[in-house]
mmCIF file of C-alpha atoms in Angstrom:
data_model
loop_
_atom_site.group_PDB
_atom_site.id
_atom_site.type_symbol
_atom_site.label_atom_id
_atom_site.label_comp_id
_atom_site.label_asym_id
_atom_site.label_seq_id
_atom_site.Cartn_x
_atom_site.Cartn_y
_atom_site.Cartn_z
ATOM 1 C CA MET A 1 109.631 133.690 107.349
ATOM 2 C CA GLU A 2 106.024 133.429 108.393
ATOM 3 C CA LEU A 3 105.307 131.022 111.252
ATOM 4 C CA ASN A 4 101.813 129.468 111.420
ATOM 5 C CA PHE A 5 100.464 127.376 114.292
ATOM 6 C CA ILE A 6 97.624 124.921 113.696
ATOM 7 C CA THR A 7 96.193 122.991 116.631
ATOM 8 C CA ARG A 8 93.816 120.060 116.871
ATOM 9 C CA HIS A 9 92.334 119.012 120.223
ATOM 10 C CA ILE A 10 95.118 120.748 122.156
ATOM 11 C CA GLU A 11 96.020 124.196 123.447
ATOM 12 C CA ILE A 12 99.499 125.614 122.960
ATOM 13 C CA THR A 13 101.086 128.018 125.377
ATOM 14 C CA ASP A 14 103.157 131.119 124.794
ATOM 15 C CA ARG A 15 106.127 129.178 126.154
ATOM 16 C CA PHE A 16 105.741 126.612 123.340
ATOM 17 C CA ARG A 17 105.327 129.389 120.745
ATOM 18 C CA ASN A 18 108.561 131.023 121.944
ATOM 19 C CA TYR A 19 110.338 127.650 121.926
ATOM 20 C CA VAL A 20 109.279 126.990 118.325
ATOM 21 C CA THR A 21 110.212 130.525 117.257
ATOM 22 C CA GLU A 22 113.741 130.108 118.645
ATOM 23 C CA LYS A 23 114.194 126.761 116.896
ATOM 24 C CA ALA A 24 112.766 128.127 113.627
ATOM 25 C CA ASP A 25 115.718 130.515 113.409
ATOM 26 C CA LYS A 26 117.901 127.490 112.610
ATOM 27 C CA ILE A 27 115.687 126.692 109.635
ATOM 28 C CA GLU A 28 116.114 130.222 108.299
ATOM 29 C CA LYS A 29 119.892 129.774 108.371
ATOM 30 C CA LEU A 30 119.853 126.497 106.412
ATOM 31 C CA ALA A 31 116.992 127.078 103.960
ATOM 32 C CA ASP A 32 117.577 129.181 100.859
ATOM 33 C CA ARG A 33 114.436 131.293 100.845
ATOM 34 C CA PRO A 34 111.924 130.009 103.382
ATOM 35 C CA LEU A 35 108.472 131.507 102.934
ATOM 36 C CA GLU A 36 106.480 129.908 105.732
ATOM 37 C CA LEU A 37 106.658 127.193 108.342
ATOM 38 C CA ASP A 38 103.418 125.498 109.374
ATOM 39 C CA VAL A 39 103.518 123.804 112.774
ATOM 40 C CA THR A 40 100.566 121.465 113.328
ATOM 41 C CA VAL A 41 100.143 120.132 116.857
ATOM 42 C CA SER A 42 97.503 117.524 117.645
ATOM 43 C CA LYS A 43 96.612 115.273 120.545
ATOM 44 C CA HIS A 44 96.418 111.536 119.932
ATOM 45 C CA HIS A 45 93.806 109.758 121.980
ATOM 46 C CA GLY A 46 94.571 106.195 122.870
ATOM 47 C CA GLY A 47 91.930 103.515 122.678
ATOM 48 C CA LYS A 48 89.556 102.728 125.574
ATOM 49 C CA GLY A 49 89.915 106.114 127.226
ATOM 50 C CA LEU A 50 93.709 106.019 127.464
ATOM 51 C CA VAL A 51 95.531 109.297 127.026
ATOM 52 C CA GLY A 52 97.815 109.279 123.990
ATOM 53 C CA GLY A 53 100.840 111.359 123.115
ATOM 54 C CA ASP A 54 101.182 114.476 121.031
ATOM 55 C CA HIS A 55 101.786 114.610 117.288
ATOM 56 C CA VAL A 56 103.706 117.443 115.599
ATOM 57 C CA GLU A 57 103.898 118.003 111.860
ATOM 58 C CA LEU A 58 106.178 120.597 110.273
ATOM 59 C CA LYS A 59 105.707 121.842 106.725
ATOM 60 C CA LEU A 60 108.269 124.218 105.250
ATOM 61 C CA VAL A 61 107.269 126.111 102.124
ATOM 62 C CA GLU A 62 110.230 127.583 100.308
ATOM 63 C CA ALA A 63 111.327 128.421 96.798
ATOM 64 C CA GLY A 64 111.622 124.847 95.623
ATOM 65 C CA PRO A 65 110.187 121.664 97.058
ATOM 66 C CA VAL A 66 107.924 121.638 100.109
ATOM 67 C CA LEU A 67 109.557 119.801 103.013
ATOM 68 C CA ARG A 68 107.559 117.855 105.606
ATOM 69 C CA ALA A 69 108.533 116.195 108.856
ATOM 70 C CA GLU A 70 106.336 114.698 111.529
ATOM 71 C CA SER A 71 106.773 112.910 114.813
ATOM 72 C CA ASP A 72 104.968 111.593 117.875
ATOM 73 C CA GLY A 73 106.112 112.088 121.432
ATOM 74 C CA GLU A 74 105.086 111.994 125.055
ATOM 75 C CA ASP A 75 104.568 115.741 124.983
ATOM 76 C CA LYS A 76 104.571 118.429 122.320
ATOM 77 C CA TYR A 77 108.145 119.523 123.090
ATOM 78 C CA ALA A 78 109.582 116.042 122.558
ATOM 79 C CA ALA A 79 107.521 115.534 119.407
ATOM 80 C CA PHE A 80 108.592 118.935 118.068
ATOM 81 C CA ASP A 81 112.279 118.222 118.739
ATOM 82 C CA LEU A 82 112.098 114.914 116.856
ATOM 83 C CA ALA A 83 110.278 116.495 113.907
ATOM 84 C CA MET A 84 112.713 119.420 113.909
ATOM 85 C CA GLY A 85 115.654 117.013 113.771
ATOM 86 C CA ARG A 86 114.138 115.317 110.741
ATOM 87 C CA MET A 87 113.484 118.664 109.059
ATOM 88 C CA MET A 88 117.067 119.816 109.680
ATOM 89 C CA GLU A 89 118.409 116.571 108.187
ATOM 90 C CA GLN A 90 116.319 117.115 105.040
ATOM 91 C CA LEU A 91 117.593 120.683 104.773
ATOM 92 C CA ARG A 92 121.213 119.564 105.218
ATOM 93 C CA ARG A 93 120.840 116.902 102.529
ATOM 94 C CA ALA A 94 119.281 119.411 100.123
ATOM 95 C CA ARG A 95 122.033 121.925 100.831
ATOM 96 C CA ASP A 96 124.795 119.339 100.319
ATOM 97 C CA LYS A 97 123.179 118.173 97.102
ATOM 98 C CA LYS A 98 123.040 121.740 95.856
ATOM 99 C CA LYS A 99 126.716 122.289 96.740
ATOM 100 C CA ILE A 100 127.794 119.185 94.860
ATOM 101 C CA HIS A 101 125.654 119.561 91.764
ATOM 102 C CA HIS A 102 125.019 123.279 91.391
ATOM 103 C CA ASN A 103 128.252 124.963 92.373
ATOM 104 C CA GLY A 104 128.226 127.829 89.926
ATOM 105 C CA HIS A 105 129.814 126.987 86.590
ATOM 106 C CA GLN A 106 131.714 123.980 87.871
ATOM 107 C CA LYS A 107 130.289 120.637 86.973
ATOM 108 C CA PRO A 108 131.023 117.594 89.106
ATOM 109 C CA LEU A 109 133.804 115.313 87.929
ATOM 110 C CA SER A 110 132.807 112.100 86.265
ATOM 111 C CA ILE A 111 134.035 108.842 87.758
ATOM 112 C CA HIS A 112 136.422 108.434 84.821
ATOM 113 C CA GLU A 113 137.944 111.896 85.327
ATOM 114 C CA ALA A 114 138.231 111.467 89.090
ATOM 115 C CA SER A 115 139.849 108.027 88.834
ATOM 116 C CA ALA A 116 142.246 109.170 86.093
ATOM 117 C CA ASP A 117 143.407 112.040 88.316
ATOM 118 C CA ALA A 118 143.829 109.713 91.290
ATOM 119 C CA PHE A 119 145.799 107.174 89.221
ATOM 120 C CA ALA A 120 148.055 109.938 87.881
ATOM 121 C CA GLN A 121 148.824 111.161 91.408
ATOM 122 C CA LEU A 122 149.843 107.638 92.457
ATOM 123 C CA ASP A 123 151.814 107.030 89.233
ATOM 124 C CA ILE A 124 149.650 104.034 88.321
ATOM 125 C CA VAL A 125 148.497 103.255 84.806
ATOM 126 C CA PRO A 126 144.921 101.937 84.720
ATOM 127 C CA ALA A 127 144.248 98.677 82.908
ATOM 128 C CA THR A 128 142.975 98.892 79.362
ATOM 129 C CA PRO A 129 139.632 97.319 78.438
ATOM 130 C CA GLU A 130 141.509 94.651 76.455
ATOM 131 C CA ASP A 131 143.545 93.656 79.527
ATOM 132 C CA LEU A 132 140.388 93.474 81.616
ATOM 133 C CA GLU A 133 138.718 91.248 79.010
ATOM 134 C CA ARG A 134 141.719 88.882 78.916
ATOM 135 C CA VAL A 135 141.685 88.573 82.717
ATOM 136 C CA ASN A 136 137.911 88.044 82.706
ATOM 137 C CA THR A 137 138.057 85.253 80.107
ATOM 138 C CA GLY A 138 141.037 83.554 81.743
ATOM 139 C CA GLU A 139 143.498 84.197 78.918
ATOM 140 C CA HIS A 140 145.723 86.112 81.286
ATOM 141 C CA ALA A 141 146.389 85.243 84.935
ATOM 142 C CA ILE A 142 145.461 87.868 87.490
ATOM 143 C CA ILE A 143 148.559 87.135 89.542
ATOM 144 C CA PRO A 144 151.601 86.021 87.584
ATOM 145 C CA SER A 145 152.497 82.415 88.355
ATOM 146 C CA PRO A 146 155.912 81.865 89.943
ATOM 147 C CA ALA A 147 158.623 80.824 87.517
ATOM 148 C CA ALA A 148 159.285 77.101 87.757
#
């Protein structure tokens, strides 16, 4: 995976480059086929001469959708960690979604199939649509009344 650094109004050190490189290894483990990771670091200037924090934006280009995460922090390390956490969460969600929906030739169970299997395991017969309609219209009591 290619790692690109883009800076605006700030210098980055070799220490920060090494830090980002180490953390980028985690992305390579979760992403399917990552092509490049763009790390944009910029300095925010507060109003009236006040010094602002740092802003980090991550953009991951892979085979599939482009993922973006950005964050502000007191320094570039804190901002990077927050953005990295957001990026990892996006990757986890995409991976889980792929596991559920694209697991080879298996298709996910429909709600009807899943509930029918669960009812069969508990030895319960689900209500028929006619029974549900009678309960809904009040023709049939939900709880049987006690015998008088």
